[in-house]
């Protein structure tokens, strides 16, 4: 699968990818997450403008997965990665993470970070297989503490969450 920069006109499609990918949370008792709306086009646009929105595309150049990131505490932070279920379990998500890792290395960033659900099989256990390790709460920088506070305010702490980091 090819990875390229996302385009602003594709943002509604990225929202659909996230909605489709999110439905599987209902199967593990997280209906609120399954029903949660993705970021708006207005909220996604700055990631595109910053060059930190990537898509994995099929043979017709249509996005089937996406990743958005931001610079936090000196690292590139994965804000969201979603793979359409029709393309899941084929290494597409890992390919997006590897693409971001290469971008981080090129920028001189020492790591990738993300926040995730600790007990969802396709979240923390998956990211551990991709080289991410849990970060203790007392080791978080101010940017990651702010991310966690926003997540808690959004109600995500109903389920165990953790911050993970992959050294590059």
XYZ file of N, CA, C and O in Angstrom:
672
model
N 0.833 -1.175 0.000
C 0.000 0.000 0.000
C 0.883 1.245 0.000
O 1.873 1.292 0.707
N 0.522 2.196 -0.788
C 1.285 3.438 -0.876
C 0.791 4.422 0.175
O -0.405 4.496 0.446
N 1.714 5.182 0.763
C 1.386 6.221 1.742
C 1.760 7.564 1.133
O 2.822 7.705 0.515
N 0.871 8.523 1.286
C 1.143 9.878 0.797
C 0.481 10.880 1.726
O -0.279 10.512 2.630
N 0.737 12.168 1.484
C 0.095 13.212 2.275
C -1.400 13.251 1.965
O -1.810 13.049 0.821
N -2.171 13.509 2.999
C -3.611 13.667 2.822
C -3.903 15.028 2.196
O -3.115 15.965 2.319
N -5.047 15.109 1.526
C -5.488 16.356 0.896
C -6.750 16.841 1.600
O -7.585 16.035 2.024
N -6.895 18.144 1.675
C -8.049 18.730 2.368
C -9.359 18.198 1.811
O -10.283 17.874 2.572
N -9.444 18.035 0.503
C -10.707 17.573 -0.089
C -11.030 16.120 0.282
O -12.160 15.661 0.102
N -10.064 15.398 0.843
C -10.290 14.011 1.265
C -10.769 13.896 2.714
O -11.119 12.793 3.158
N -10.795 14.978 3.433
C -11.101 14.898 4.859
C -12.464 14.265 5.168
O -12.555 13.472 6.113
N -13.526 14.533 4.405
C -14.771 13.813 4.685
C -14.631 12.293 4.538
O -15.235 11.531 5.307
N -13.810 11.851 3.609
C -13.566 10.425 3.459
C -12.806 9.876 4.672
O -13.088 8.772 5.156
N -11.868 10.651 5.198
C -11.141 10.212 6.386
C -12.089 10.074 7.573
O -11.953 9.143 8.379
N -13.052 10.977 7.665
C -14.057 10.851 8.724
C -14.838 9.546 8.582
O -15.116 8.869 9.577
N -15.184 9.176 7.361
C -15.903 7.922 7.122
C -15.048 6.712 7.485
O -15.555 5.725 8.025
N -13.757 6.779 7.182
C -12.850 5.693 7.559
C -12.851 5.534 9.077
O -12.947 4.420 9.599
N -12.763 6.642 9.788
C -12.749 6.571 11.250
C -14.069 6.031 11.804
O -14.079 5.226 12.737
N -15.177 6.472 11.241
C -16.478 5.942 11.693
C -16.546 4.425 11.505
O -16.971 3.693 12.389
N -16.120 3.957 10.325
C -16.154 2.519 10.041
C -15.223 1.762 10.986
O -15.596 0.714 11.532
N -14.028 2.274 11.190
C -13.067 1.621 12.071
C -13.553 1.629 13.519
O -13.322 0.675 14.264
N -14.243 2.681 13.906
C -14.707 2.806 15.283
C -15.821 1.859 15.658
O -16.019 1.562 16.839
N -16.547 1.355 14.675
C -17.691 0.476 14.978
C -17.282 -0.772 15.755
O -18.062 -1.313 16.532
N -16.050 -1.235 15.567
C -15.616 -2.458 16.254
C -15.530 -2.271 17.770
O -15.548 -3.259 18.506
N -15.497 -1.035 18.245
C -15.472 -0.814 19.687
C -16.773 -1.262 20.342
O -16.777 -1.644 21.512
N -17.863 -1.243 19.611
C -19.138 -1.711 20.171
C -19.049 -3.184 20.539
O -19.682 -3.625 21.514
N -18.268 -3.945 19.802
C -18.125 -5.386 20.044
C -17.386 -5.705 21.340
O -17.449 -6.836 21.813
N -16.663 -4.720 21.905
C -15.934 -4.949 23.154
C -16.511 -4.115 24.299
O -15.812 -3.788 25.260
N -17.806 -3.773 24.181
C -18.480 -3.061 25.256
C -18.192 -1.579 25.353
O -18.396 -0.969 26.398
N -17.732 -0.987 24.267
C -17.396 0.437 24.269
C -18.254 1.178 23.240
O -17.757 1.831 22.336
N -19.579 1.066 23.419
C -20.517 1.663 22.466
C -20.328 3.173 22.350
O -20.518 3.748 21.274
N -19.944 3.818 23.442
C -19.741 5.273 23.410
C -18.608 5.646 22.458
O -18.689 6.646 21.750
N -17.568 4.836 22.432
C -16.453 5.092 21.520
C -16.891 4.820 20.086
O -16.579 5.581 19.167
N -17.639 3.752 19.899
C -18.132 3.419 18.557
C -18.996 4.543 17.996
O -18.972 4.807 16.792
N -19.742 5.207 18.860
C -20.656 6.263 18.423
C -19.998 7.640 18.371
O -20.589 8.583 17.837
N -18.789 7.759 18.902
C -18.113 9.053 18.961
C -17.803 9.558 17.558
O -17.286 8.809 16.716
N -18.126 10.789 17.313
C -17.879 11.385 15.998
C -16.396 11.709 15.826
O -15.730 12.111 16.776
N -15.865 11.531 14.633
C -14.470 11.911 14.377
C -14.299 13.422 14.440
O -15.282 14.170 14.500
N -13.048 13.849 14.414
C -12.773 15.282 14.346
C -13.460 15.865 13.115
O -13.604 15.192 12.088
N -13.861 17.114 13.219
C -14.512 17.796 12.092
C -13.480 18.113 11.005
O -12.268 18.071 11.252
N -13.970 18.445 9.828
C -13.084 18.856 8.740
C -12.248 20.057 9.193
O -11.044 20.120 8.926
N -12.873 20.978 9.916
C -12.157 22.151 10.408
C -11.051 21.761 11.384
O -9.979 22.374 11.395
N -11.288 20.733 12.202
C -10.273 20.280 13.148
C -9.180 19.463 12.464
O -8.026 19.474 12.899
N -9.516 18.765 11.403
C -8.537 17.962 10.672
C -7.640 18.799 9.756
O -6.479 18.446 9.522
N -8.169 19.893 9.243
C -7.433 20.709 8.271
C -6.051 21.147 8.753
O -5.080 21.062 7.984
N -5.874 21.585 10.007
C -4.519 21.989 10.427
C -3.482 20.870 10.341
O -2.298 21.136 10.095
N -3.892 19.627 10.525
C -2.953 18.514 10.390
C -2.464 18.409 8.948
O -1.282 18.145 8.705
N -3.379 18.608 7.987
C -2.999 18.587 6.574
C -2.062 19.749 6.289
O -1.005 19.572 5.660
N -2.435 20.936 6.740
C -1.623 22.134 6.480
C -0.223 22.008 7.077
O 0.742 22.526 6.532
N -0.110 21.310 8.219
C 1.186 21.129 8.877
C 2.002 20.000 8.257
O 3.144 19.776 8.654
N 1.426 19.284 7.283
C 2.123 18.158 6.669
C 2.166 16.929 7.557
O 3.020 16.068 7.374
N 1.234 16.839 8.502
C 1.227 15.726 9.454
C -0.039 14.893 9.351
O -0.515 14.326 10.339
N -0.582 14.813 8.151
C -1.721 13.935 7.868
C -1.314 13.057 6.696
O -0.964 13.551 5.626
N -1.350 11.750 6.915
C -0.958 10.797 5.885
C -2.094 9.824 5.626
O -2.866 9.493 6.524
N -2.165 9.361 4.395
C -3.158 8.351 4.035
C -2.454 7.179 3.374
O -1.447 7.345 2.689
N -2.994 5.997 3.605
C -2.621 4.811 2.842
C -3.694 4.684 1.779
O -4.890 4.779 2.078
N -3.273 4.503 0.540
C -4.228 4.501 -0.571
C -4.201 3.164 -1.303
O -3.194 2.456 -1.316
N -5.338 2.850 -1.912
C -5.436 1.628 -2.718
C -4.901 1.902 -4.124
O -4.372 2.989 -4.400
N -5.080 0.968 -5.029
C -4.571 1.091 -6.393
C -5.193 2.205 -7.195
O -4.643 2.609 -8.225
N -6.334 2.731 -6.745
C -6.984 3.847 -7.440
C -6.695 5.186 -6.761
O -7.326 6.187 -7.092
N -5.732 5.194 -5.812
C -5.336 6.380 -5.063
C -6.425 6.838 -4.087
O -6.446 7.981 -3.669
N -7.313 5.944 -3.704
C -8.369 6.258 -2.736
C -7.892 5.876 -1.334
O -7.462 4.748 -1.094
N -7.966 6.808 -0.373
C -7.550 6.489 0.988
C -8.370 5.348 1.589
O -9.595 5.296 1.444
N -7.658 4.435 2.256
C -8.297 3.335 2.980
C -7.913 3.375 4.461
O -8.450 2.616 5.264
N -6.987 4.257 4.803
C -6.544 4.428 6.185
C -5.881 5.796 6.287
O -5.443 6.354 5.279
N -5.810 6.292 7.529
C -5.128 7.568 7.702
C -4.506 7.674 9.079
O -4.851 6.939 10.003
N -3.565 8.603 9.178
C -2.886 8.914 10.421
C -2.710 10.417 10.477
O -2.345 11.035 9.471
N -2.995 10.993 11.641
C -2.682 12.393 11.870
C -1.777 12.471 13.086
O -1.875 11.662 14.010
N -0.867 13.428 13.064
C 0.116 13.555 14.140
C 0.348 15.032 14.440
O -0.026 15.913 13.664
N 0.972 15.247 15.580
C 1.377 16.602 15.951
C 2.687 16.517 16.722
O 3.089 15.436 17.165
N 3.350 17.641 16.834
C 4.617 17.696 17.560
C 4.313 18.030 19.020
O 3.768 19.093 19.303
N 4.667 17.090 19.906
C 4.403 17.277 21.337
C 5.631 16.832 22.115
O 6.136 15.719 21.908
N 6.086 17.687 22.998
C 7.216 17.370 23.888
C 8.424 16.850 23.114
O 9.125 15.943 23.571
N 8.669 17.386 21.935
C 9.847 17.026 21.151
C 9.704 15.782 20.302
O 10.622 15.425 19.566
N 8.574 15.095 20.404
C 8.344 13.875 19.629
C 7.211 14.114 18.641
O 6.494 15.111 18.723
N 7.030 13.185 17.719
C 5.833 13.199 16.886
C 4.802 12.332 17.584
O 5.064 11.165 17.908
N 3.656 12.909 17.848
C 2.587 12.253 18.598
C 1.472 11.833 17.646
O 0.943 12.655 16.903
N 1.148 10.548 17.657
C 0.066 10.017 16.835
C -1.254 10.433 17.487
O -1.613 9.918 18.541
N -1.942 11.343 16.859
C -3.240 11.782 17.374
C -4.332 10.772 17.035
O -5.210 10.499 17.842
N -4.277 10.239 15.829
C -5.286 9.266 15.393
C -4.703 8.426 14.278
O -4.009 8.946 13.406
N -4.996 7.145 14.309
C -4.714 6.267 13.178
C -5.934 5.364 13.029
O -6.397 4.774 13.995
N -6.483 5.338 11.840
C -7.678 4.534 11.566
C -7.518 3.816 10.235
O -7.087 4.419 9.249
N -7.897 2.548 10.242
C -7.854 1.722 9.035
C -9.274 1.233 8.773
O -9.923 0.707 9.687
N -9.752 1.418 7.556
C -11.082 0.905 7.221
C -11.083 -0.608 7.448
O -10.137 -1.299 7.047
N -12.135 -1.145 8.081
C -12.168 -2.584 8.370
C -11.956 -3.476 7.145
O -11.405 -4.577 7.279
N -12.342 -3.033 5.973
C -12.142 -3.840 4.763
C -10.662 -4.007 4.425
O -10.300 -4.864 3.614
N -9.800 -3.200 5.040
C -8.366 -3.251 4.762
C -7.552 -3.575 6.012
O -6.322 -3.456 5.999
N -8.232 -3.974 7.086
C -7.562 -4.273 8.352
C -6.779 -5.585 8.268
O -7.027 -6.418 7.397
N -5.845 -5.716 9.179
C -5.030 -6.930 9.341
C -4.170 -7.237 8.113
O -3.908 -8.388 7.792
N -3.738 -6.163 7.440
C -2.870 -6.317 6.262
C -1.594 -5.480 6.390
O -0.905 -5.266 5.402
N -1.336 -4.950 7.576
C -0.142 -4.139 7.787
C -0.286 -2.689 7.389
O 0.702 -1.961 7.359
N -1.511 -2.261 7.090
C -1.722 -0.877 6.638
C -1.430 0.104 7.769
O -0.732 1.105 7.582
N -1.967 -0.157 8.957
C -1.712 0.720 10.099
C -0.234 0.774 10.442
O 0.326 1.849 10.692
N 0.408 -0.381 10.440
C 1.850 -0.438 10.721
C 2.618 0.357 9.666
O 3.585 1.057 9.985
N 2.190 0.270 8.411
C 2.840 1.040 7.364
C 2.748 2.539 7.596
O 3.718 3.272 7.381
N 1.597 2.989 8.074
C 1.445 4.407 8.398
C 2.359 4.794 9.561
O 2.989 5.855 9.542
N 2.438 3.944 10.574
C 3.319 4.225 11.710
C 4.778 4.266 11.267
O 5.548 5.136 11.707
N 5.180 3.351 10.389
C 6.562 3.337 9.902
C 6.860 4.584 9.075
O 7.961 5.135 9.144
N 5.886 5.014 8.298
C 6.055 6.242 7.513
C 6.275 7.426 8.452
O 7.169 8.252 8.225
N 5.477 7.499 9.527
C 5.636 8.593 10.488
C 6.982 8.489 11.199
O 7.630 9.509 11.451
N 7.411 7.270 11.515
C 8.714 7.095 12.160
C 9.831 7.637 11.267
O 10.747 8.308 11.748
N 9.755 7.364 9.976
C 10.768 7.876 9.052
C 10.737 9.400 9.004
O 11.793 10.048 8.967
N 9.552 9.968 9.021
C 9.424 11.430 9.045
C 10.032 11.991 10.327
O 10.749 12.989 10.292
N 9.764 11.336 11.454
C 10.311 11.793 12.734
C 11.837 11.758 12.712
O 12.495 12.708 13.155
N 12.408 10.669 12.203
C 13.864 10.560 12.125
C 14.422 11.684 11.248
O 15.418 12.327 11.599
N 13.779 11.934 10.117
C 14.237 12.998 9.220
C 14.200 14.370 9.897
O 15.026 15.229 9.616
N 13.238 14.564 10.802
C 13.112 15.830 11.540
C 14.030 15.884 12.752
O 14.130 16.917 13.397
N 14.616 14.766 13.110
C 15.441 14.726 14.306
C 14.663 14.469 15.582
O 15.200 14.642 16.681
N 13.408 14.062 15.460
C 12.612 13.734 16.645
C 13.071 12.380 17.176
O 13.283 11.449 16.405
N 13.201 12.249 18.498
C 13.745 11.013 19.051
C 12.741 9.878 19.216
O 13.131 8.746 19.492
N 11.439 10.195 19.041
C 10.442 9.171 19.364
C 9.099 9.496 18.741
O 8.842 10.622 18.312
N 8.257 8.460 18.728
C 6.827 8.614 18.465
C 6.120 8.373 19.788
O 6.550 7.541 20.591
N 5.022 9.083 20.014
C 4.199 8.842 21.194
C 2.754 8.702 20.747
O 2.379 9.104 19.644
N 1.950 8.134 21.632
C 0.516 8.033 21.395
C -0.170 7.730 22.720
O 0.473 7.357 23.696
N -1.471 7.907 22.736
C -2.287 7.474 23.860
C -3.258 6.439 23.317
O -3.655 6.501 22.144
N -3.637 5.484 24.154
C -4.443 4.384 23.660
C -5.182 3.704 24.802
O -4.898 3.945 25.972
N -6.123 2.854 24.434
C -6.825 2.042 25.420
C -5.940 0.860 25.797
O -5.473 0.121 24.927
N -5.738 0.674 27.080
C -4.814 -0.340 27.575
C -5.286 -1.765 27.321
O -4.461 -2.658 27.115
N -6.603 -1.993 27.335
C -7.109 -3.371 27.318
C -7.819 -3.774 26.026
O -8.419 -4.844 25.966
N -7.749 -2.951 24.999
C -8.371 -3.277 23.719
C -7.307 -3.944 22.843
O -6.242 -3.360 22.621
N -7.562 -5.171 22.357
C -6.525 -5.929 21.640
C -5.873 -5.188 20.477
O -4.677 -5.354 20.245
N -6.642 -4.396 19.748
C -6.058 -3.696 18.595
C -5.543 -2.318 18.991
O -5.218 -1.507 18.139
N -5.419 -2.055 20.283
C -4.837 -0.808 20.773
C -3.502 -1.122 21.455
O -2.546 -1.470 20.778
N -3.397 -1.005 22.764
C -2.095 -1.133 23.434
C -1.334 -2.408 23.070
O -0.127 -2.330 22.763
N -1.952 -3.589 23.067
C -1.177 -4.785 22.685
C -0.622 -4.694 21.256
O 0.507 -5.119 20.991
N -1.404 -4.134 20.348
C -0.939 -3.960 18.969
C 0.253 -3.006 18.926
O 1.279 -3.288 18.294
N 0.117 -1.858 19.612
C 1.202 -0.876 19.586
C 2.462 -1.425 20.236
O 3.574 -1.100 19.811
N 2.311 -2.276 21.249
C 3.487 -2.917 21.847
C 4.206 -3.766 20.801
O 5.444 -3.767 20.737
N 3.454 -4.469 19.964
C 4.079 -5.256 18.892
C 4.772 -4.363 17.858
O 5.668 -4.814 17.151
N 4.347 -3.104 17.798
C 4.960 -2.136 16.870
C 6.131 -1.385 17.516
O 6.665 -0.447 16.922
N 6.521 -1.789 18.730
C 7.690 -1.190 19.368
C 7.414 -0.100 20.379
O 8.351 0.502 20.910
N 6.160 0.173 20.670
C 5.816 1.190 21.665
C 5.846 0.579 23.059
O 5.479 -0.586 23.237
N 6.263 1.379 24.042
C 6.315 0.942 25.426
C 5.541 1.931 26.301
O 5.562 3.131 26.043
N 4.887 1.437 27.356
C 4.147 2.342 28.251
C 5.065 3.374 28.891
O 6.225 3.095 29.191
N 4.516 4.573 29.082
C 5.228 5.658 29.752
C 4.519 5.902 31.079
O 3.306 6.162 31.088
N 5.239 5.843 32.196
C 4.602 6.122 33.484
C 4.076 7.561 33.535
O 4.676 8.472 32.949
N 2.982 7.745 34.234
C 2.362 9.070 34.343
C 3.358 10.127 34.828
O 3.356 11.252 34.344
N 4.224 9.758 35.785
C 5.152 10.749 36.343
C 6.292 11.101 35.387
O 7.082 11.996 35.658
N 6.371 10.420 34.241
C 7.407 10.709 33.244
C 6.871 11.516 32.062
O 7.613 11.796 31.125
N 5.597 11.892 32.104
C 4.999 12.629 30.988
C 5.444 14.080 30.995
O 5.495 14.726 32.044
N 5.714 14.598 29.794
C 6.000 16.015 29.650
C 4.716 16.817 29.700
O 3.607 16.261 29.708
N 4.820 18.131 29.693
C 3.622 18.972 29.800
C 2.651 18.795 28.639
O 1.434 18.860 28.836
N 3.156 18.570 27.455
C 2.271 18.385 26.305
C 1.451 17.115 26.411
O 0.244 17.113 26.146
N 2.079 16.017 26.801
C 1.352 14.758 26.949
C 0.400 14.809 28.140
O -0.685 14.228 28.098
N 0.770 15.525 29.187
C -0.173 15.699 30.314
C -1.414 16.458 29.842
O -2.535 16.121 30.214
N -1.214 17.439 28.968
C -2.357 18.201 28.434
C -3.229 17.302 27.546
O -4.464 17.398 27.592
N -2.609 16.445 26.750
C -3.367 15.493 25.922
C -4.220 14.611 26.818
O -5.414 14.411 26.575
N -3.618 14.063 27.866
C -4.359 13.179 28.769
C -5.501 13.922 29.467
O -6.579 13.372 29.652
N -5.285 15.176 29.808
C -6.353 15.958 30.449
C -7.516 16.166 29.482
O -8.685 16.056 29.871
N -7.215 16.445 28.215
C -8.282 16.606 27.204
C -9.051 15.302 27.029
O -10.277 15.299 26.912
N -8.330 14.187 27.000
C -8.990 12.893 26.851
C -9.899 12.600 28.041
O -11.018 12.121 27.868
N -9.413 12.892 29.227
C -10.228 12.661 30.424
C -11.479 13.530 30.385
O -12.584 13.062 30.697
N -11.326 14.781 29.964
C -12.479 15.680 29.874
C -13.481 15.189 28.833
O -14.681 15.437 28.953
N -12.994 14.476 27.830
C -13.862 13.926 26.779
C -14.518 12.607 27.211
O -15.328 12.042 26.485
N -14.154 12.104 28.389
C -14.765 10.890 28.916
C -14.039 9.600 28.572
O -14.538 8.511 28.856
N -12.850 9.697 27.993
C -12.141 8.483 27.578
C -11.616 7.661 28.753
O -11.333 6.476 28.597
N -11.500 8.274 29.915
C -10.966 7.547 31.064
C -11.971 6.600 31.708
O -11.675 6.006 32.742
N -13.127 6.412 31.099
C -14.044 5.370 31.559
C -13.396 3.998 31.414
O -13.797 3.048 32.074
N -12.426 3.905 30.519
C -11.693 2.675 30.250
C -10.213 2.959 30.480
O -9.755 4.078 30.251
N -9.447 1.966 30.928
C -8.020 2.208 31.182
C -7.291 2.743 29.947
O -7.414 2.191 28.857
N -6.556 3.829 30.142
C -5.781 4.481 29.079
C -4.315 4.501 29.478
O -3.979 4.465 30.654
N -3.474 4.602 28.473
C -2.073 4.802 28.767
C -1.397 5.539 27.635
O -1.892 5.591 26.512
N -0.260 6.131 27.990
C 0.615 6.791 27.026
C 1.695 5.784 26.673
O 2.213 5.082 27.541
N 2.027 5.725 25.392
C 3.080 4.828 24.927
C 4.084 5.626 24.089
O 3.728 6.634 23.483
N 5.318 5.133 24.071
C 6.395 5.809 23.361
C 7.244 4.776 22.634
O 7.534 3.701 23.161
N 7.643 5.136 21.433
C 8.562 4.290 20.643
C 9.808 5.108 20.348
O 9.750 6.117 19.640
N 10.908 4.681 20.897
C 12.184 5.352 20.637
C 12.603 5.070 19.200
O 12.395 3.982 18.679
N 13.216 6.059 18.572
C 13.645 5.917 17.177
C 15.167 5.929 17.071
O 15.860 6.377 17.911
